[in-house]
Short mmCIF file of C-alpha atoms in Angstrom, two decimals:
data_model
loop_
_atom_site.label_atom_id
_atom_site.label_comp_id
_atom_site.label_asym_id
_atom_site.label_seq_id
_atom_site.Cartn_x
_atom_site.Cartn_y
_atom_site.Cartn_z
CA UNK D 222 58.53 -3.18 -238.10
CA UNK D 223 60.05 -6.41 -239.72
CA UNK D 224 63.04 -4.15 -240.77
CA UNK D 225 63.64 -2.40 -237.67
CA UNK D 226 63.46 -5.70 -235.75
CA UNK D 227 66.49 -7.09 -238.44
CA UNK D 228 67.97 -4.00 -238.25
CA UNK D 229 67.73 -4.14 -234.28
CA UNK D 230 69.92 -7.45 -234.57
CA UNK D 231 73.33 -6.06 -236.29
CA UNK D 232 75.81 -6.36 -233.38
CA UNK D 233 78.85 -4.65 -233.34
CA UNK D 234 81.64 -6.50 -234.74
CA UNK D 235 84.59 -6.98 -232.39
CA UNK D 236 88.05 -7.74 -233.10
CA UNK D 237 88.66 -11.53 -233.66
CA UNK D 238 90.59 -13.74 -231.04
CA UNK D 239 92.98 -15.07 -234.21
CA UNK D 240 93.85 -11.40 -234.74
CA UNK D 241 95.25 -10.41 -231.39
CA UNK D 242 97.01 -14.07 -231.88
CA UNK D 243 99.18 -12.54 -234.85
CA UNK D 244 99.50 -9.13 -233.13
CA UNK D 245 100.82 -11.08 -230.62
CA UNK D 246 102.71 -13.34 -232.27
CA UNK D 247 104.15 -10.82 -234.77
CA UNK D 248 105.30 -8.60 -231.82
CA UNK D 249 107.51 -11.27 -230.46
CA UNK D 250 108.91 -12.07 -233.77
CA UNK D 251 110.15 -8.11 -233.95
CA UNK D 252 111.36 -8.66 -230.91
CA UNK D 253 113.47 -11.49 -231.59
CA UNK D 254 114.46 -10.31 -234.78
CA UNK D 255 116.17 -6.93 -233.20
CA UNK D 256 117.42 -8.99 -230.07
CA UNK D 257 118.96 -11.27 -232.12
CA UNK D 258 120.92 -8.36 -234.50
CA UNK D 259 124.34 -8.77 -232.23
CA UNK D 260 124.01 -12.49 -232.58
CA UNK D 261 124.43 -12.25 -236.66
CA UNK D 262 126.35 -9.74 -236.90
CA UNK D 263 128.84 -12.00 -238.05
CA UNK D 264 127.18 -13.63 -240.65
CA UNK D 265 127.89 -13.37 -244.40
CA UNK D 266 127.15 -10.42 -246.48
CA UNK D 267 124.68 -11.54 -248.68
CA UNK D 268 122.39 -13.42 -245.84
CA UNK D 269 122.39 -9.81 -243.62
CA UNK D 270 121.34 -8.03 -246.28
CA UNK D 271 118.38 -10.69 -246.97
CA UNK D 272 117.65 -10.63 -243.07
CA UNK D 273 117.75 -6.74 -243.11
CA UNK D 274 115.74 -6.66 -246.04
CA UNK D 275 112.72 -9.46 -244.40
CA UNK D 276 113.05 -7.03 -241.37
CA UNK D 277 111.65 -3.90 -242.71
CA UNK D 278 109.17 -6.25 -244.51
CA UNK D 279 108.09 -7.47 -241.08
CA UNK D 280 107.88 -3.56 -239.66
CA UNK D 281 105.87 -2.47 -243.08
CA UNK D 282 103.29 -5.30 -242.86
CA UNK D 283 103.18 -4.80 -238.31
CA UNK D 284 102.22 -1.15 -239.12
CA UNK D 285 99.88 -1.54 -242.17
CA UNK D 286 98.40 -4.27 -239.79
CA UNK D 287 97.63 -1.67 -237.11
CA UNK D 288 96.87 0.72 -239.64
CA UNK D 289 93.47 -1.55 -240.61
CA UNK D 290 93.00 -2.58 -237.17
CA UNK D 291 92.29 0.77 -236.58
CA UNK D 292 90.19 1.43 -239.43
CA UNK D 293 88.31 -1.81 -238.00
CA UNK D 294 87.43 -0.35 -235.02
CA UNK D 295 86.55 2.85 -236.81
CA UNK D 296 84.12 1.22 -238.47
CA UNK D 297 82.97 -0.76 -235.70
CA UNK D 298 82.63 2.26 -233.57
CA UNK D 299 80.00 3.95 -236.60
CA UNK D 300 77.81 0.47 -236.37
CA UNK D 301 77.83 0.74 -233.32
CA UNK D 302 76.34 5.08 -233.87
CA UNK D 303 74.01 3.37 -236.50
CA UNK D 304 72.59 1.04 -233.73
CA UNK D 305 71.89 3.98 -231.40
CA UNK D 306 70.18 5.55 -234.10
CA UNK D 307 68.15 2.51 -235.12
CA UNK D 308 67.51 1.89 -231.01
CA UNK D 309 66.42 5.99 -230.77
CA UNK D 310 64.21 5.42 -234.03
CA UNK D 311 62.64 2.17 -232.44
CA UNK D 312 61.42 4.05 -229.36
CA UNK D 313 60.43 6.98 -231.26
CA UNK D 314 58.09 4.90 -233.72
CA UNK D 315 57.33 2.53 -230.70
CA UNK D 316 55.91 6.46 -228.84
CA UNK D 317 54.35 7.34 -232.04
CA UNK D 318 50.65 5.70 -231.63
CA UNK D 319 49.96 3.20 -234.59
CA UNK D 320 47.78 5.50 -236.59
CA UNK D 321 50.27 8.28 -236.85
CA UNK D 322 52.52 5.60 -237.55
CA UNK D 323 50.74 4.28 -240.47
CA UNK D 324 50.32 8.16 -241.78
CA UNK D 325 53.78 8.87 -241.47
CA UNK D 326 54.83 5.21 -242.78
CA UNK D 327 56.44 6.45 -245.95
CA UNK D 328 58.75 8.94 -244.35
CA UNK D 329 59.74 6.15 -241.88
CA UNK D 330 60.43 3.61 -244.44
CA UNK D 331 62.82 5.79 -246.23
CA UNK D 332 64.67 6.33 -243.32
CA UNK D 333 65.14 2.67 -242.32
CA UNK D 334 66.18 1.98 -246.41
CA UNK D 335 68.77 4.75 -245.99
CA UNK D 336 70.00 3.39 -242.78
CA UNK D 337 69.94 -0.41 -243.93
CA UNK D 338 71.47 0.94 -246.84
CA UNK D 339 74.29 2.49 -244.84
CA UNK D 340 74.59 -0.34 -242.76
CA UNK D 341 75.29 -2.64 -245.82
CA UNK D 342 78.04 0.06 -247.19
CA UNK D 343 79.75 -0.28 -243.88
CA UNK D 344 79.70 -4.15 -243.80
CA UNK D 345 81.06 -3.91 -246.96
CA UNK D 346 83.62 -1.91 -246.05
CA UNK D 347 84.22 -4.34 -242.97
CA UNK D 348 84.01 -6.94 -245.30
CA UNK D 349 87.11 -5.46 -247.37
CA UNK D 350 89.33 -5.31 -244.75
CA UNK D 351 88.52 -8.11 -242.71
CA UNK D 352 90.08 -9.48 -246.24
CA UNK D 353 92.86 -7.41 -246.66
CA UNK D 354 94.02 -8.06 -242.88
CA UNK D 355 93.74 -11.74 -243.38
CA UNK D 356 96.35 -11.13 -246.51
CA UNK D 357 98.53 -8.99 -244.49
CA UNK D 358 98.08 -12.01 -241.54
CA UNK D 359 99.28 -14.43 -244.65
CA UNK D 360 102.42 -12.66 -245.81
CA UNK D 361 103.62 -12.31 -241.98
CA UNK D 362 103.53 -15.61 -241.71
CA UNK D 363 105.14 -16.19 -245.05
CA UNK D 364 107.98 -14.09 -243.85
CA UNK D 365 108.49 -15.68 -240.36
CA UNK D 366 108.78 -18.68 -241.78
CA UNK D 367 111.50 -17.27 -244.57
CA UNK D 368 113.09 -15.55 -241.42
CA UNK D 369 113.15 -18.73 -239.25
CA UNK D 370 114.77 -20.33 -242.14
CA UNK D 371 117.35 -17.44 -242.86
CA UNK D 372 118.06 -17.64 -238.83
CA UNK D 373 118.98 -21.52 -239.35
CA UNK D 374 121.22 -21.00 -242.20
CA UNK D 375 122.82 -18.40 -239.96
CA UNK D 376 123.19 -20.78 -236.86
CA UNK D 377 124.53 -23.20 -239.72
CA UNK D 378 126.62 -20.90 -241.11
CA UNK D 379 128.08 -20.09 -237.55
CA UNK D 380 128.46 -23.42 -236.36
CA UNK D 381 130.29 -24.09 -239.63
CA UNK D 382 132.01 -21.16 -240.25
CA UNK D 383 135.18 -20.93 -242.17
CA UNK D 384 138.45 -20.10 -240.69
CA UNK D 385 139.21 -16.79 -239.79
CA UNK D 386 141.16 -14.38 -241.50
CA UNK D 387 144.20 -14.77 -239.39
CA UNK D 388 143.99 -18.48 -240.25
CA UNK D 389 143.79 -18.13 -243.87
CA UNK D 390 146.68 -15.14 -243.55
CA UNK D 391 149.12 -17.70 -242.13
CA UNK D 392 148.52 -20.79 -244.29
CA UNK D 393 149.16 -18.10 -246.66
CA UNK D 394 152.31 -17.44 -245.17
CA UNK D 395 153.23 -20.15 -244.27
CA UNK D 396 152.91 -21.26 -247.97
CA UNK D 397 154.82 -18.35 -249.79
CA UNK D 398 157.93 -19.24 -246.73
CA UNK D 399 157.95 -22.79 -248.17
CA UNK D 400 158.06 -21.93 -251.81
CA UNK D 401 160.95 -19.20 -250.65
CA UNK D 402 162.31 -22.08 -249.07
CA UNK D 403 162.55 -24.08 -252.16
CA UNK D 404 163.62 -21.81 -254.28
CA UNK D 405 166.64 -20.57 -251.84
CA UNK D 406 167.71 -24.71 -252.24
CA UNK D 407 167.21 -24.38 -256.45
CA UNK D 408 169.59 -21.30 -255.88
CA UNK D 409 172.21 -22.58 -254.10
CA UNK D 410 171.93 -26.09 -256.30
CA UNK D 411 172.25 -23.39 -259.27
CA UNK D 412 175.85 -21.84 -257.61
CA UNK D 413 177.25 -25.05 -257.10
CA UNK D 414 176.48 -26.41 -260.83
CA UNK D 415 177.84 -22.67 -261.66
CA UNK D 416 181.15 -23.06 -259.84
CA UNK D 417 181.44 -26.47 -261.21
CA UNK D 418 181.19 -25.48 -264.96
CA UNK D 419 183.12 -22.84 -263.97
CA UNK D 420 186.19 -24.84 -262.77
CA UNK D 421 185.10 -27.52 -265.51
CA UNK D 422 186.32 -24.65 -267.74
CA UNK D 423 189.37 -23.63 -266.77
CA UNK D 424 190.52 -26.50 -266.45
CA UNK D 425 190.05 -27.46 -269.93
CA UNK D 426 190.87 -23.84 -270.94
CA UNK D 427 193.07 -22.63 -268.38
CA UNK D 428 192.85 -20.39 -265.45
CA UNK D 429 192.80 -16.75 -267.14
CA UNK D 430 189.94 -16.70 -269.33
CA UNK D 431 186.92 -14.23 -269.80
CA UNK D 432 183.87 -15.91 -269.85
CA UNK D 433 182.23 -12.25 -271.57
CA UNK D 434 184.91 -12.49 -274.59
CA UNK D 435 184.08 -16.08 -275.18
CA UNK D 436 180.59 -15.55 -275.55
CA UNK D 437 181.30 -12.77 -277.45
CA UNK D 438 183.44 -14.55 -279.84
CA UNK D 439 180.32 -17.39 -280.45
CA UNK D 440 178.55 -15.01 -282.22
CA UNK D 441 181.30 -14.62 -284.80
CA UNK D 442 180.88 -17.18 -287.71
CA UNK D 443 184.56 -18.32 -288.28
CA UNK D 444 185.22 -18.94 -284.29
CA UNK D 445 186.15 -22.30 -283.77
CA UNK D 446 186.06 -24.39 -280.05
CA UNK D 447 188.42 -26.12 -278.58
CA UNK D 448 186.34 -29.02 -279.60
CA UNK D 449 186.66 -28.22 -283.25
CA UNK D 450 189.74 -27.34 -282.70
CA UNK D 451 191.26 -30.70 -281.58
CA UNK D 452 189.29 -32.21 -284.91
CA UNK D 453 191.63 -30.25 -287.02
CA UNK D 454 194.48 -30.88 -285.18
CA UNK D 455 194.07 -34.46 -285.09
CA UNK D 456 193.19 -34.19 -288.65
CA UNK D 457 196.47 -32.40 -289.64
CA UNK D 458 198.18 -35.03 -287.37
CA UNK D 459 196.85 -37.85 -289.25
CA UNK D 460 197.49 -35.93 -292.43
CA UNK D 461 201.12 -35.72 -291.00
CA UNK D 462 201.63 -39.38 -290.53
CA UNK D 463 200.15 -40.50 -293.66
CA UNK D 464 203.07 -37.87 -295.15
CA UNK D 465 205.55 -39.42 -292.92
CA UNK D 466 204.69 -43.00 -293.66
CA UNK D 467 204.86 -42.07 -297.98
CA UNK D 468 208.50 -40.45 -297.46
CA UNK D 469 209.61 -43.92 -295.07
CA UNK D 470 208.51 -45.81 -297.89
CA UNK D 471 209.46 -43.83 -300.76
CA UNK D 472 213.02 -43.71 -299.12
CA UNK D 473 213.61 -47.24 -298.15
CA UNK D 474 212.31 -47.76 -301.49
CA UNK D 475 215.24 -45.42 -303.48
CA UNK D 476 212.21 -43.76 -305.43
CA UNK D 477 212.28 -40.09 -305.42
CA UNK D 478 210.95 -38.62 -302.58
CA UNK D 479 207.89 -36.69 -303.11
CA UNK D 480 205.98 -34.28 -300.47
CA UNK D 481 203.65 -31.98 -300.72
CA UNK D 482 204.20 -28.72 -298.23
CA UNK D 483 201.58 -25.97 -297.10
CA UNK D 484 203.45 -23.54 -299.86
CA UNK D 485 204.52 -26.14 -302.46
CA UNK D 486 201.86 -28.58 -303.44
CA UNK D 487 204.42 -30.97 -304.42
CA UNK D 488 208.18 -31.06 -304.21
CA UNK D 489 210.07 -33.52 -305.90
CA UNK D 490 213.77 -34.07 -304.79
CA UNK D 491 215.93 -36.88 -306.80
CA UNK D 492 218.92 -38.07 -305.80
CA UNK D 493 221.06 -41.14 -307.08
CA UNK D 494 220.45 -44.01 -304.93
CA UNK D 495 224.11 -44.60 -304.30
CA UNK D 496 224.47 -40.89 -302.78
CA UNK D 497 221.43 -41.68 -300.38
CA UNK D 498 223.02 -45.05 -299.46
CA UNK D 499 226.77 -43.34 -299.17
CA UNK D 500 224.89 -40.74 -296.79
CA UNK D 501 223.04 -42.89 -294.92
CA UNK D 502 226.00 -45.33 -293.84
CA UNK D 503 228.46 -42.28 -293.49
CA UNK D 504 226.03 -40.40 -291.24
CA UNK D 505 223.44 -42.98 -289.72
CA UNK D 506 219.80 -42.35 -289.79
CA UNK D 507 219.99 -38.69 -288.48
CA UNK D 508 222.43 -38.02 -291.13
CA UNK D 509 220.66 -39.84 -293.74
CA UNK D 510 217.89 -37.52 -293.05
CA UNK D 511 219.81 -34.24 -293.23
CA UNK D 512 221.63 -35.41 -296.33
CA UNK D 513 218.18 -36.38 -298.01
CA UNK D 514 217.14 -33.04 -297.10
CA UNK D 515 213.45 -33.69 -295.24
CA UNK D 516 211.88 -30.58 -294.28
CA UNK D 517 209.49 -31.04 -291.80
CA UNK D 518 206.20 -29.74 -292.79
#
């Protein structure tokens, strides 16, 4: 009787206030997740994918969540059968008189131990998801908070958002139209230094001249510039004078004038001195200088 009086006491377990809290609470988190889709649609890539993925997390864990609560009141619906069965085996022992009872004790008793034994299984069982849903209740609120924190980098991220395309297009352009701009100035400071070495040449050159056949010709090895080429004139002019200056002197001096030509290394023309002097004051200096008989060089 002890055991039927304990077993008499199981009450049917009902559905806790704190779960119908997170049922609650995690139906107005969907809620707000899907009503705020349009507001981040503009967000970055990387952070809708993340709020997508925490999303279907949330949706998973709501329906496993409703999955157990069912299985809770499953359970809590066969307690409650076993408690009919223990009340309907209560009045039938409490019928049978006492002596019957204590004949038919054995058969009794292993009822109530298969009963009490059921009873225990489906604690258990309680006991098991009672556990898991409080895991389940854990991770939701692990995610809300991830999601409330994704949903403030979003706000962040739109309250601070970058410039838009269009902005970003015309600093673009507006940068490749200034570096056009400064190039167009390099070109035209390019044509003017052009024309000016241009007329810088032919004016030391002359006006007809082929700019092509002149750098053509600086890839031939015995070309010569004008450059060089007023070296070696005003070499051979100095060469020239030095001559000039040797014949003066040889000639005021009576010696025999010697000079070297570009055929003849050296020429040597004697005269008597009285001829040169009879020349000179017959025909002046121009005469003196045919009669002598100067070539010029």
């Amino acid at each position: 009787m002890d055991v039927i009086q304990k077993m008499d006491q199981a009450t049917v377990t009902e559905t806790p206030k704190a779960k119908r809290r997170s049922k609650e609470k995690l139906a107005k988190i969907i809620e707000d997740a899907m009503a705020g889709t349009d507001d981040l649609s503009n967000a970055g890539g990387g952070k809708k994918v993340a709020k997508i993925h925490l999303k279907q997390k949330v949706v998973l864990l709501s329906e496993e969540n409703q999955n157990l609560s069912k299985a809770i009141n499953v359970k809590n619906a066969e307690i409650t059968d076993l408690k009919r069965s223990v009340q309907s085996l209560n009045e039938v022992l409490n019928s049978v008189p006492i002596d019957e009872l204590r004949c038919n004790s054995s058969i009794a008793s292993s009822k109530l131990l298969e009963l009490s034994k059921k009873n225990r299984l489906l604690r258990a069982e309680l006991e098991s998801t009672k556990n898991k849903v409080n895991k389940k209740e854990f991770q939701i609120q692990k995610l809300e908070r991830d999601l409330k924190l994704l949903e403030d980098k979003l706000h962040k991220g739109t309250t601070d958002t970058p410039k838009e395309p269009s902005d970003e297009l015309r600093m673009k352009l507006n940068a490749i139209q200034q570096k056009l701009f400064e190039t167009r100035n390099k070109n035209t400071e390019l044509q003017n230094q052009l024309k000016l070495a241009q007329k810088c040449l032919q004016q030391e050159i002359g006006e007809n001249f082929n700019l092509a056949t002149m750098a053509s010709q600086t890839q031939n090895s015995n070309w010569r510039g004008r450059a060089q080429q007023i070296i070696h004139l005003q070499q051979k002019v100095h060469e020239l004078k030095e001559r000039l200056e040797i014949v003066d002197r040889q000639y005021a001096e009576g010696s025999p004038i010697t000079f070297a030509t570009d055929d003849v290394p050296h020429a040597d023309l004697t005269a008597s001195h009285t001829a040169k002097s009879g020349a000179r004051s017959a025909g002046g200096g121009a005469g003196g200088n045919e009669g002598g008989g100067v070539r010029a060089p």
